[in-house]
JSON list of C-alpha atoms and ligand atoms in Angstrom, two decimals:
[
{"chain": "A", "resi": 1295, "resn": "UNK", "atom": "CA", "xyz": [105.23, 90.22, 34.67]},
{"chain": "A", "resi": 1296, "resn": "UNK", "atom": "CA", "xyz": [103.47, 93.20, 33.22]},
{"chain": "A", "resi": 1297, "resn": "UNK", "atom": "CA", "xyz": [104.67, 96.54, 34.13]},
{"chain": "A", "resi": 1298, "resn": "UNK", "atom": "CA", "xyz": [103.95, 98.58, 36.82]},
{"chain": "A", "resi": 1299, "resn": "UNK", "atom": "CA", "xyz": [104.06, 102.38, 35.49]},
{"chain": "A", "resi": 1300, "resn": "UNK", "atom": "CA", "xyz": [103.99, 105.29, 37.96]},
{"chain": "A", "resi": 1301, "resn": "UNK", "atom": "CA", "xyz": [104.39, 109.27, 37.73]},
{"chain": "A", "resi": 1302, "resn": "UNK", "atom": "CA", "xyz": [107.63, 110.23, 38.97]},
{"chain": "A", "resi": 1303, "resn": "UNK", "atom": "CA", "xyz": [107.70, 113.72, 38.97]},
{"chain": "A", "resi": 1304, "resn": "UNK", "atom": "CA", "xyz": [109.51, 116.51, 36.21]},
{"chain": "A", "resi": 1305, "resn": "UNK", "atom": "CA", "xyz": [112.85, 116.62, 35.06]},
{"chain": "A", "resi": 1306, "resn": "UNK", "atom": "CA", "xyz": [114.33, 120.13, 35.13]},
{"chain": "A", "resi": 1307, "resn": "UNK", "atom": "CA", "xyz": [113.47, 120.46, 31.75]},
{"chain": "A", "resi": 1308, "resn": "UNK", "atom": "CA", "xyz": [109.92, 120.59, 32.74]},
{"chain": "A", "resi": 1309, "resn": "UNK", "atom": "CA", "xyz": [109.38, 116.89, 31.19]},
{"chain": "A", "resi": 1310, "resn": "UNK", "atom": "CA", "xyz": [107.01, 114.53, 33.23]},
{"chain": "A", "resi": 1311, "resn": "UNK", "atom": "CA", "xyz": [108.79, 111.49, 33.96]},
{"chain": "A", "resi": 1312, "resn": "UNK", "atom": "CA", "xyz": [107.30, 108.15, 34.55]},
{"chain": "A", "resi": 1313, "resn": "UNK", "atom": "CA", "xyz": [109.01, 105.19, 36.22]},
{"chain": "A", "resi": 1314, "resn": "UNK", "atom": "CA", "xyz": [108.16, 101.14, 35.99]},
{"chain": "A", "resi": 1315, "resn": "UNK", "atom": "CA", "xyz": [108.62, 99.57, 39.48]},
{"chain": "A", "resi": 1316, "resn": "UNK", "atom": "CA", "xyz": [108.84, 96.05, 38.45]},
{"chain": "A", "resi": 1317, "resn": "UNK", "atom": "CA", "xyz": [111.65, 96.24, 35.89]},
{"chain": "A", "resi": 1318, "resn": "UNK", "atom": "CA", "xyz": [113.48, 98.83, 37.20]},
{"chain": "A", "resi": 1319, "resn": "UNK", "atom": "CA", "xyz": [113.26, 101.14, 34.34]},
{"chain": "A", "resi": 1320, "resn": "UNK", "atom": "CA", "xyz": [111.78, 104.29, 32.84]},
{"chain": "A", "resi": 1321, "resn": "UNK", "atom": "CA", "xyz": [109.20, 104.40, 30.81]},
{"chain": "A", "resi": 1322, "resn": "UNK", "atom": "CA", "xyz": [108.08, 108.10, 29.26]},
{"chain": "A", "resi": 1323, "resn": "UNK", "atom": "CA", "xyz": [109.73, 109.50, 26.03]},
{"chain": "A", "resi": 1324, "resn": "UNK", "atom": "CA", "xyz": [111.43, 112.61, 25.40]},
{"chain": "A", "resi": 1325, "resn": "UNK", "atom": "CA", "xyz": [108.29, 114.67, 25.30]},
{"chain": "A", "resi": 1326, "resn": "UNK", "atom": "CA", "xyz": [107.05, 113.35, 28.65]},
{"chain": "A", "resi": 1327, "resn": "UNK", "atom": "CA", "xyz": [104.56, 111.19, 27.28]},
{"chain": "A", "resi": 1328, "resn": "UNK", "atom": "CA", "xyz": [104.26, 107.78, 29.56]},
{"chain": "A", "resi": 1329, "resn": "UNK", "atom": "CA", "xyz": [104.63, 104.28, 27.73]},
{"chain": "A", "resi": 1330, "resn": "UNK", "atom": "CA", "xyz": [102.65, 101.56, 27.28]},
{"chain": "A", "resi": 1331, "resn": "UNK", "atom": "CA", "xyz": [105.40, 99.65, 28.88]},
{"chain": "A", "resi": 1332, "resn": "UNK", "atom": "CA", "xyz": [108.77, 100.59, 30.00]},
{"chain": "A", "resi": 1333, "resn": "UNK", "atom": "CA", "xyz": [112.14, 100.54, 28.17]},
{"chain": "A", "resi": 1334, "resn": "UNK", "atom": "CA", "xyz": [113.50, 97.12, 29.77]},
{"chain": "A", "resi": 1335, "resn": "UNK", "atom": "CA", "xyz": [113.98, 94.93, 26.95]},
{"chain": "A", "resi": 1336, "resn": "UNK", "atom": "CA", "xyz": [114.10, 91.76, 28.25]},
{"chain": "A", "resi": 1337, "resn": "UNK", "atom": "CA", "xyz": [111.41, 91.56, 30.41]},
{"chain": "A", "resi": 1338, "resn": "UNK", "atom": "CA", "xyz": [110.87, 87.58, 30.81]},
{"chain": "A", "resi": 1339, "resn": "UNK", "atom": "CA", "xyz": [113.57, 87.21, 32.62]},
{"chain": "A", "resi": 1340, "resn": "UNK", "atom": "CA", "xyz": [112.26, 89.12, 36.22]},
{"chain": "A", "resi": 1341, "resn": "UNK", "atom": "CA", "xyz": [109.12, 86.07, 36.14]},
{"chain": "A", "resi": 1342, "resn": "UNK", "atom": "CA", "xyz": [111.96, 83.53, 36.70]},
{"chain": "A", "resi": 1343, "resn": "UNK", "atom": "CA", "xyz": [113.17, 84.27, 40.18]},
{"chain": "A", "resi": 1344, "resn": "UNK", "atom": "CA", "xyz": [115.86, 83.32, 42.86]},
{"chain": "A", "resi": 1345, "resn": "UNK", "atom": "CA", "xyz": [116.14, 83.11, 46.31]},
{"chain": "A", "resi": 1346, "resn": "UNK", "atom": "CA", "xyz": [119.09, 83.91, 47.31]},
{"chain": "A", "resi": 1347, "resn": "UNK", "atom": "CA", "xyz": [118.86, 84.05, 51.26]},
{"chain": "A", "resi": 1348, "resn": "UNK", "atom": "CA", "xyz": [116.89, 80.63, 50.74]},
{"chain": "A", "resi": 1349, "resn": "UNK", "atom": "CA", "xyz": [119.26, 78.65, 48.99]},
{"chain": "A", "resi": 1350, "resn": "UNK", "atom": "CA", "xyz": [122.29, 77.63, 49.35]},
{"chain": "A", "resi": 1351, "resn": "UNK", "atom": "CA", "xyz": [124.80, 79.95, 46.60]},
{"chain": "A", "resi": 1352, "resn": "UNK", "atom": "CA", "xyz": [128.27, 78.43, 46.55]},
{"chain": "A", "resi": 1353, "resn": "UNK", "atom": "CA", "xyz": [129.09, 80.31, 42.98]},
{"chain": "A", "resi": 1354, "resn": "UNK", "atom": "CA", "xyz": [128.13, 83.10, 41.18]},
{"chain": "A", "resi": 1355, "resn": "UNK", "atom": "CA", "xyz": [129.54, 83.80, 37.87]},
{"chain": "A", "resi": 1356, "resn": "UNK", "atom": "CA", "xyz": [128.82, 85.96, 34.79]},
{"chain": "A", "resi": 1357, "resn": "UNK", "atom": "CA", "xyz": [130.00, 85.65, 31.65]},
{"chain": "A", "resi": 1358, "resn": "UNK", "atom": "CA", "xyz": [130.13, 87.64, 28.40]},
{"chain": "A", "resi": 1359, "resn": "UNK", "atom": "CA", "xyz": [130.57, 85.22, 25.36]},
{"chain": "A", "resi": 1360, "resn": "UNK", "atom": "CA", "xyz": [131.48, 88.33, 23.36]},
{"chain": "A", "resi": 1361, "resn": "UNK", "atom": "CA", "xyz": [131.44, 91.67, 25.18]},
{"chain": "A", "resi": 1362, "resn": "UNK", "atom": "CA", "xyz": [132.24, 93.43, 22.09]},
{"chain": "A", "resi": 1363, "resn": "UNK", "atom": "CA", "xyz": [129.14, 91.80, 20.38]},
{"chain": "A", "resi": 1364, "resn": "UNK", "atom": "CA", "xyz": [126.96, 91.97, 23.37]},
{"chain": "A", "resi": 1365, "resn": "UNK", "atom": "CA", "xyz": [126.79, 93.45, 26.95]},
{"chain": "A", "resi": 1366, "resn": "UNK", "atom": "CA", "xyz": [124.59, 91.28, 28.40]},
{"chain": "A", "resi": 1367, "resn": "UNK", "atom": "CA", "xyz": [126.23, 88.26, 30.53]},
{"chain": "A", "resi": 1368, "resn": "UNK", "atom": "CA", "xyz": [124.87, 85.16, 31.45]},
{"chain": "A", "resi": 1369, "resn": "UNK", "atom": "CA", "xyz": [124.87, 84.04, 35.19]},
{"chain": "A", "resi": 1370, "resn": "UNK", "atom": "CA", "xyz": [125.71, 81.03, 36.17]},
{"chain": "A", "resi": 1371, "resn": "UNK", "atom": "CA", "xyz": [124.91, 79.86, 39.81]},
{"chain": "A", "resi": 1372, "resn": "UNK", "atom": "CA", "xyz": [126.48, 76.79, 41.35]},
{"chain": "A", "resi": 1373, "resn": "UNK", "atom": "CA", "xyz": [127.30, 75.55, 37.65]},
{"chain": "A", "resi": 1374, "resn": "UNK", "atom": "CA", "xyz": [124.33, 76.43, 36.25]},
{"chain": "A", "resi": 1375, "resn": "UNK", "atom": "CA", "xyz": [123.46, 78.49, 33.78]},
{"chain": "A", "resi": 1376, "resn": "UNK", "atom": "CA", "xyz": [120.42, 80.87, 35.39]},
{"chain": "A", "resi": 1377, "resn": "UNK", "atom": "CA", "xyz": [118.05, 83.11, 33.33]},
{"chain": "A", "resi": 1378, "resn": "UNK", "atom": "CA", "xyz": [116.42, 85.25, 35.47]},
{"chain": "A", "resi": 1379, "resn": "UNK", "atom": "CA", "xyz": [116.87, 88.01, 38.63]},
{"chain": "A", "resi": 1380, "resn": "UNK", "atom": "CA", "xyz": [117.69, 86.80, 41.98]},
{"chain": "A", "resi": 1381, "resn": "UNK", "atom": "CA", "xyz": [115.69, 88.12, 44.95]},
{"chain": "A", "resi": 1382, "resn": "UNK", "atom": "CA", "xyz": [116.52, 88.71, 48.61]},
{"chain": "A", "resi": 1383, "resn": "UNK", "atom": "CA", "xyz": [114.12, 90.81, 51.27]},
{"chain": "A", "resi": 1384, "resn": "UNK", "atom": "CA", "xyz": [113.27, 93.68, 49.05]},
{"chain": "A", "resi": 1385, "resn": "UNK", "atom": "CA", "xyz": [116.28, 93.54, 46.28]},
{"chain": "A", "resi": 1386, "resn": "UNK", "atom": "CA", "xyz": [115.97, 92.05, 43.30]},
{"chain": "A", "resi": 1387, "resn": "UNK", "atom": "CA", "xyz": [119.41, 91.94, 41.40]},
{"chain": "A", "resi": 1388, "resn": "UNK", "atom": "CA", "xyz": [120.12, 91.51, 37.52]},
{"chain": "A", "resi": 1389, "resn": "UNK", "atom": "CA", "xyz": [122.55, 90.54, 35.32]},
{"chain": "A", "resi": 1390, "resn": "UNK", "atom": "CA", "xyz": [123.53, 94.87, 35.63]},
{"chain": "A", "resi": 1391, "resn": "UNK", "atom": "CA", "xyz": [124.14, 94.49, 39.45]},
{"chain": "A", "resi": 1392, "resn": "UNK", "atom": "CA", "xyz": [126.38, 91.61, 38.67]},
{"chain": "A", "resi": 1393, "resn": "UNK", "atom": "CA", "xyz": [128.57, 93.76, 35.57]},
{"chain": "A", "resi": 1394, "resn": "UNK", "atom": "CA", "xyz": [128.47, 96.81, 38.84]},
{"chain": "A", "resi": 1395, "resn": "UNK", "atom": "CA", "xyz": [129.89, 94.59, 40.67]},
{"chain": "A", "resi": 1396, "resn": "UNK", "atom": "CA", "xyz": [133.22, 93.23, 38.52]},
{"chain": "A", "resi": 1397, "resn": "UNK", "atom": "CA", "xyz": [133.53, 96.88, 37.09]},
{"chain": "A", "resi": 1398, "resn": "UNK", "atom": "CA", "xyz": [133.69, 98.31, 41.34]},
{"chain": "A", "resi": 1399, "resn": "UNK", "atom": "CA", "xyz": [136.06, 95.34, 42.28]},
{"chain": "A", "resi": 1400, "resn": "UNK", "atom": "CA", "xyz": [137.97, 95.90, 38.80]},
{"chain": "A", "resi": 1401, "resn": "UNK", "atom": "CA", "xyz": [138.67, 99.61, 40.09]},
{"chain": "A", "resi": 1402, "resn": "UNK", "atom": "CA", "xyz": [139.38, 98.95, 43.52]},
{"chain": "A", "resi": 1403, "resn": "UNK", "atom": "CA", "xyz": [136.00, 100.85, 44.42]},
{"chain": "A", "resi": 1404, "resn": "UNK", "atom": "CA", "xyz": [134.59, 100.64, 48.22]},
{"chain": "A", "resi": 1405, "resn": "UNK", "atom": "CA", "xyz": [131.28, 99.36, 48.17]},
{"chain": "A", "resi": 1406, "resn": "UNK", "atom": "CA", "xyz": [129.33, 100.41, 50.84]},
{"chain": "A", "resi": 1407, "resn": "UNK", "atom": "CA", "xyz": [125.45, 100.09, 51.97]},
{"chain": "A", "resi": 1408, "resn": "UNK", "atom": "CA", "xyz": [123.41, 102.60, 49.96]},
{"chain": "A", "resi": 1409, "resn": "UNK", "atom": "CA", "xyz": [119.56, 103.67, 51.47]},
{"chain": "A", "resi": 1410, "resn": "UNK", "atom": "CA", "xyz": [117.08, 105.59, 49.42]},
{"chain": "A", "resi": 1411, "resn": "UNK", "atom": "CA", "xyz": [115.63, 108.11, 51.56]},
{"chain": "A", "resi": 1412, "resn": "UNK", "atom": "CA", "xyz": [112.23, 108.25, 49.86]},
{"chain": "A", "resi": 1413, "resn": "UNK", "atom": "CA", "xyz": [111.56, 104.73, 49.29]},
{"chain": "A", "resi": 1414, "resn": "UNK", "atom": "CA", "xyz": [113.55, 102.98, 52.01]},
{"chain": "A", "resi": 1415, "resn": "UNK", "atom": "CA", "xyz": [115.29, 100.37, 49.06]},
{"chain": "A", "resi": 1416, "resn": "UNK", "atom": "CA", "xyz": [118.88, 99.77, 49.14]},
{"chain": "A", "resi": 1417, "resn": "UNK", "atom": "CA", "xyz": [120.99, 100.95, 45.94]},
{"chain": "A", "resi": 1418, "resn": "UNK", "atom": "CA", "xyz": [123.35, 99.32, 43.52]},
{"chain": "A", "resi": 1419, "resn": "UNK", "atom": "CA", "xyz": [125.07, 101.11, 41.07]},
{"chain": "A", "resi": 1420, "resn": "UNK", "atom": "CA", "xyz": [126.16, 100.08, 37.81]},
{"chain": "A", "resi": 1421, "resn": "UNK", "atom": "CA", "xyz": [127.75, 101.16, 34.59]},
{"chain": "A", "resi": 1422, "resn": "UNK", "atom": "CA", "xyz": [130.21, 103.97, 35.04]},
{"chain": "A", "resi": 1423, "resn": "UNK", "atom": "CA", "xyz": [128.59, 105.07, 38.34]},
{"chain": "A", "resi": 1424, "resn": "UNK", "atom": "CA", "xyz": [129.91, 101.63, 39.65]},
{"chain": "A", "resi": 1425, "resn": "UNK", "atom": "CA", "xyz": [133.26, 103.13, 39.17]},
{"chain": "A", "resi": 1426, "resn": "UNK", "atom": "CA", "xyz": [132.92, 106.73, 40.03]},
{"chain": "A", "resi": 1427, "resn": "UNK", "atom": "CA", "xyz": [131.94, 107.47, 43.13]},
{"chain": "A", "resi": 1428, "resn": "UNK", "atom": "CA", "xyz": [128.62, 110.36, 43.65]},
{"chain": "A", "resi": 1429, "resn": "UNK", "atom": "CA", "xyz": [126.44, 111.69, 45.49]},
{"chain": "A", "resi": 1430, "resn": "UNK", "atom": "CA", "xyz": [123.24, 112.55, 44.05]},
{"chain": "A", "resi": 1431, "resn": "UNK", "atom": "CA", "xyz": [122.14, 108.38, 43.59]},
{"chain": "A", "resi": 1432, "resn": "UNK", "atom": "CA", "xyz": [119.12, 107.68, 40.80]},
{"chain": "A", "resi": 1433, "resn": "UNK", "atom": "CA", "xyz": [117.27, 105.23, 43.10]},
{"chain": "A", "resi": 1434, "resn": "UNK", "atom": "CA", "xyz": [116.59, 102.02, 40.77]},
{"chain": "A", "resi": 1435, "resn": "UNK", "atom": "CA", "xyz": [113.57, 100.36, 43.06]},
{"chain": "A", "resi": 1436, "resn": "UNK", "atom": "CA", "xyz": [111.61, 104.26, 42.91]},
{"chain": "A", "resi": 1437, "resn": "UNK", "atom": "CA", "xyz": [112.94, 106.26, 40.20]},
{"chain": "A", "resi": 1438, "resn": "UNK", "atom": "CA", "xyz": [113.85, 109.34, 42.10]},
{"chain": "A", "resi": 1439, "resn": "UNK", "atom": "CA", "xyz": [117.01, 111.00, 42.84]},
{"chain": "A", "resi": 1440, "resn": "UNK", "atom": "CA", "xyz": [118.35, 111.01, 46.60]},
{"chain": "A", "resi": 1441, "resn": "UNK", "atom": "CA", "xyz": [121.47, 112.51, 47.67]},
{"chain": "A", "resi": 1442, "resn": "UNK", "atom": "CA", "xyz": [123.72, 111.23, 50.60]},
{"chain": "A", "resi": 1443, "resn": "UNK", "atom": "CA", "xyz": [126.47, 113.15, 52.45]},
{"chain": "A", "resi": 1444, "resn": "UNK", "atom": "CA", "xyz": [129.92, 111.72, 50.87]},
{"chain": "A", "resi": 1445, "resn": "UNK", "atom": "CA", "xyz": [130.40, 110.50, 47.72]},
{"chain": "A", "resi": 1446, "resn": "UNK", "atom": "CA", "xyz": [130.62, 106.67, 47.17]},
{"chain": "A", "resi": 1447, "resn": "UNK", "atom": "CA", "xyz": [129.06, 103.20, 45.30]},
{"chain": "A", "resi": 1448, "resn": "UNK", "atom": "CA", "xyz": [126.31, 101.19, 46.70]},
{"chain": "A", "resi": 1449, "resn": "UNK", "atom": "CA", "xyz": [125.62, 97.46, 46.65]},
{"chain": "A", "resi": 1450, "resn": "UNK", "atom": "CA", "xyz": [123.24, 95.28, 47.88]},
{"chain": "A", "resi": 1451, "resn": "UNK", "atom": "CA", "xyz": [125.01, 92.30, 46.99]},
{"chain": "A", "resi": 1452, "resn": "UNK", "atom": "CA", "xyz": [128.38, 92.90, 49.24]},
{"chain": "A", "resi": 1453, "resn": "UNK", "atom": "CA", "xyz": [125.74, 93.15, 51.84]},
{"chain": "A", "resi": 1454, "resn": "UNK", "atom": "CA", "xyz": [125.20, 89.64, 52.02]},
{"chain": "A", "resi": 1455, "resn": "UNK", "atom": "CA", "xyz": [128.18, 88.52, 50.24]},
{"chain": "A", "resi": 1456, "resn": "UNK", "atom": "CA", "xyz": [131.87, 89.01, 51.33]},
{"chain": "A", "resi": 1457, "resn": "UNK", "atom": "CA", "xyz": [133.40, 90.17, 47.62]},
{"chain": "A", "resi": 1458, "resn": "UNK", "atom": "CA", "xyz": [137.05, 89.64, 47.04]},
{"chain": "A", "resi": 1459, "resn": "UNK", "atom": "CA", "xyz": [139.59, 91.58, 45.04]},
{"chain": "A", "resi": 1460, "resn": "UNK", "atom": "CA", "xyz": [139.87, 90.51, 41.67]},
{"chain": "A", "resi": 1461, "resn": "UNK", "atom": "CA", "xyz": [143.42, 89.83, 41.03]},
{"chain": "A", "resi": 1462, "resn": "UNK", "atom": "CA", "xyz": [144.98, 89.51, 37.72]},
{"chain": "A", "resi": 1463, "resn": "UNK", "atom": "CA", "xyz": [148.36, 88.26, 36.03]},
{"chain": "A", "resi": 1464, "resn": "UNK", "atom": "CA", "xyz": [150.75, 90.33, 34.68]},
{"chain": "A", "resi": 1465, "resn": "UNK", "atom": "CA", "xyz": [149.88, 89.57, 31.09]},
{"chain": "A", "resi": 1466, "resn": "UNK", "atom": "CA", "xyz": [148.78, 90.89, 27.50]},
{"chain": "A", "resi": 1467, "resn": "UNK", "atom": "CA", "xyz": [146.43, 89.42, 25.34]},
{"chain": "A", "resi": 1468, "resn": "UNK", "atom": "CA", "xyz": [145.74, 90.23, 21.61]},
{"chain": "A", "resi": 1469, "resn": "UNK", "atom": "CA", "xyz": [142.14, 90.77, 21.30]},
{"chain": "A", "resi": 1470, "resn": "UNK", "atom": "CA", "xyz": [140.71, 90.89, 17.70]},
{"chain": "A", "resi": 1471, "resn": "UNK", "atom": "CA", "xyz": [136.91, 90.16, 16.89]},
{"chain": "A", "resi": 1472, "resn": "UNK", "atom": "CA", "xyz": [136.42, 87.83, 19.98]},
{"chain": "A", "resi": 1473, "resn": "UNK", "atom": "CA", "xyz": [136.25, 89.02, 23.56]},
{"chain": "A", "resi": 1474, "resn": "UNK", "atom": "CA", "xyz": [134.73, 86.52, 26.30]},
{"chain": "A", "resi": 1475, "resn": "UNK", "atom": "CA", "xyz": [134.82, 87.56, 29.94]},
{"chain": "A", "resi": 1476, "resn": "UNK", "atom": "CA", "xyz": [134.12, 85.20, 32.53]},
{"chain": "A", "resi": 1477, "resn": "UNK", "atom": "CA", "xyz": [133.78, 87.18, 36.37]},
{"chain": "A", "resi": 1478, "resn": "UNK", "atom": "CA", "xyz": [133.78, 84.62, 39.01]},
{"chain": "A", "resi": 1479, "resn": "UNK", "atom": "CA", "xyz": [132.36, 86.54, 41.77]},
{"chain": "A", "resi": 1480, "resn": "UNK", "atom": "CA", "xyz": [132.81, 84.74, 44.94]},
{"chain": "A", "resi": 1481, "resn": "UNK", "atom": "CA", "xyz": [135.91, 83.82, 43.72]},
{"chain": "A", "resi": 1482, "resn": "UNK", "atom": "CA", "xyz": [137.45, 87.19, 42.82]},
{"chain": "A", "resi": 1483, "resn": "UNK", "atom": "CA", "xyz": [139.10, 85.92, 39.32]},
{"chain": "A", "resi": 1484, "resn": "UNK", "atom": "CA", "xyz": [138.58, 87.01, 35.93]},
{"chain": "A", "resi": 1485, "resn": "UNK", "atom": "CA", "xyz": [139.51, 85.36, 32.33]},
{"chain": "A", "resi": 1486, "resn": "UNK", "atom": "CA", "xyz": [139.23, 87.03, 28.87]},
{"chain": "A", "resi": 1487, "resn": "UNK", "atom": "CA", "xyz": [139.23, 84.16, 26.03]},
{"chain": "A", "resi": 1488, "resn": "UNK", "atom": "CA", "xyz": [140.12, 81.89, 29.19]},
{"chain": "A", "resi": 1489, "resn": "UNK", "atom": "CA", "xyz": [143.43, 83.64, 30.41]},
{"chain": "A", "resi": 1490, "resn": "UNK", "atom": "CA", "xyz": [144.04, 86.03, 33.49]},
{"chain": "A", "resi": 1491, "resn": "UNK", "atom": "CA", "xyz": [145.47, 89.03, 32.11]},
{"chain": "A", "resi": 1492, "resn": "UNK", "atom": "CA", "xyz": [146.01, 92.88, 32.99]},
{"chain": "A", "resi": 1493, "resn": "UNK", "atom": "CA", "xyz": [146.05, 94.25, 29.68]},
{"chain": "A", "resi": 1494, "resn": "UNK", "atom": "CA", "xyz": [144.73, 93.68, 25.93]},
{"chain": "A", "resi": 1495, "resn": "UNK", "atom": "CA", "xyz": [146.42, 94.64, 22.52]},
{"chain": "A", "resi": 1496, "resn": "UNK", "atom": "CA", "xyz": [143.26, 96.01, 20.77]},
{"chain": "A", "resi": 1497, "resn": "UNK", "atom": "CA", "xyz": [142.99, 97.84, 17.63]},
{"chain": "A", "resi": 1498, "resn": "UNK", "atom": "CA", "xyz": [146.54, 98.18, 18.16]},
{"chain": "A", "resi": 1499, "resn": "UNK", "atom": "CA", "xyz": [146.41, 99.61, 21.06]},
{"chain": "A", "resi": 1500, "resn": "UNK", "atom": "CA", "xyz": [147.63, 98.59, 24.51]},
{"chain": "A", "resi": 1501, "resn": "UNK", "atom": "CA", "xyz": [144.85, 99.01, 26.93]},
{"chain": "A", "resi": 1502, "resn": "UNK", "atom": "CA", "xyz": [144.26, 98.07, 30.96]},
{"chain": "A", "resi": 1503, "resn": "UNK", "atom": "CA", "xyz": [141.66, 95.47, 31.38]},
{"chain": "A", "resi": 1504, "resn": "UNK", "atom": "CA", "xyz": [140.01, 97.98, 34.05]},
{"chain": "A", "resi": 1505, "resn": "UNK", "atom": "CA", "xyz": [139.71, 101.04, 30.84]},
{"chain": "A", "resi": 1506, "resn": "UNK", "atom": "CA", "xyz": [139.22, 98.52, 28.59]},
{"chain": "A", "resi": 1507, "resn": "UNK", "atom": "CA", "xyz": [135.82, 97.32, 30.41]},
{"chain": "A", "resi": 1508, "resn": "UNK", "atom": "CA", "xyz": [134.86, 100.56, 32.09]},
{"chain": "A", "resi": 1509, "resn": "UNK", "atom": "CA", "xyz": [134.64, 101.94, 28.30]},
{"chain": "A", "resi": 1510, "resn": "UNK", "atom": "CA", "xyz": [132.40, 98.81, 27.18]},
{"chain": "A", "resi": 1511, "resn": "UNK", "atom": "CA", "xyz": [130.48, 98.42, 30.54]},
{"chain": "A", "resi": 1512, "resn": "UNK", "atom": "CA", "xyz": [130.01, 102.46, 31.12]},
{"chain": "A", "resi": 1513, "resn": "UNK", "atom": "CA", "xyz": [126.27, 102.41, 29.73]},
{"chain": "A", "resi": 1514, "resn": "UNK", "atom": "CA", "xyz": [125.10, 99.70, 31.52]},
{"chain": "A", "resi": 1515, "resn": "UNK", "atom": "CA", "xyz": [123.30, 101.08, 34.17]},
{"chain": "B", "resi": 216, "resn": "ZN", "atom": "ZN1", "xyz": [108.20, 97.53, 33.08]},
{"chain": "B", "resi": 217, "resn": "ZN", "atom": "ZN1", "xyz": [113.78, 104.70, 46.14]},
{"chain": "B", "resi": 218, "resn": "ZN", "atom": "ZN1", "xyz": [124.24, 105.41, 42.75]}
]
């Protein structure tokens, strides 16, 4: 799917900013200068897509093979390993909405039913904003700012999905070189290297799971 590039409006800086409605992404450089195409890298994956209101979903999982290699999980839907975005009405979710999603849950975060008030989209937030609540929201669908009146973190998916906790074992884990996570959405559970844990011995360091993502996961947006 080629890109879809449109003028955006100026940063405070003065810089003209240009925004690619099918991948969700920017796409000028620092001067202001539009792209050719925007700064999605994997591209490919939004021609392969999903119904989700049209067929029947009875898992959704993600998995990192090695988060510390790599931040971008596979999904996996009813046992199946999918490569691609998954659509519903006018969202179309990624493999980022999915890492929001385990790093809100992870922090106990509300999620709660986010509208942009210029384009009418509903918002998601991931990376660290899917863990600290704001109010000034970077609409993904439009590429403009909108603010709304409390602070909080938006998702389309617990719109159609009901989310549960993620709950975790009392337990520490000695992480060197090799750090899979596996998020089991509609389940609520988590494994690193296979176990249910709370905390990780890394660098020789005890961390929380939650810090221990949010710090890996925080650009991810
Ligand atoms: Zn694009
Ligand atoms: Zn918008
Ligand atoms: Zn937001």
């Amino acid at each position: 799917m080629k890109c879809n590039i449109k003028y955006i409006g100026k940063s405070r800086q003065g810089i003209t900013k240009y925004y690619c409605t099918v991948h969700k992404s920017f796409a000028y450089d620092k001067f202001g200068n539009k792209l050719e195409e925007c700064l999605w890298h994997n591209k490919e994956i939004f021609d392969n897509r999903l119904n989700i209101k049209q067929n029947l979903i009875k898992s959704i999982t993600i998995r990192y093979d090695n988060i510390l290699e790599n931040v971008v999980p596979k999904i996996i839907i009813n046992d199946s390993e999918f490569n691609g975005v998954l659509e519903y009405d006018n969202s179309i979710l990624t493999y980022k909405d999915f890492g929001g999603i385990m790093l809100s849950k992870l922090n106990n975060i509300p999620l709660e039913i986010v509208k942009c008030n210029h384009c009418g989209y509903y918002h998601s937030d991931n990376g660290k904003f899917a863990y600290t609540p704001h109010r000034t929201h970077l609409c993904l669908y439009c590429g403009r700012l909108f603010r709304v009146k409390e602070k909080n973190v938006g998702s389309e998916l617990a719109m159609i999905y009901d989310i549960p906790k993620i709950s975790l074992n009392n337990n520490m884990l000695k992480i060197d070189d090799y750090c899979c996570v596996e998020y089991d959405m509609l389940k609520g559970t988590l494994l690193v290297n296979n176990k249910s844990i709370n905390k990780v011995l890394f660098k020789e360091k005890e961390l929380d799971i939650v810090n221990f993502l949010n710090d890996i996961l925080e650009n991810e947006f």
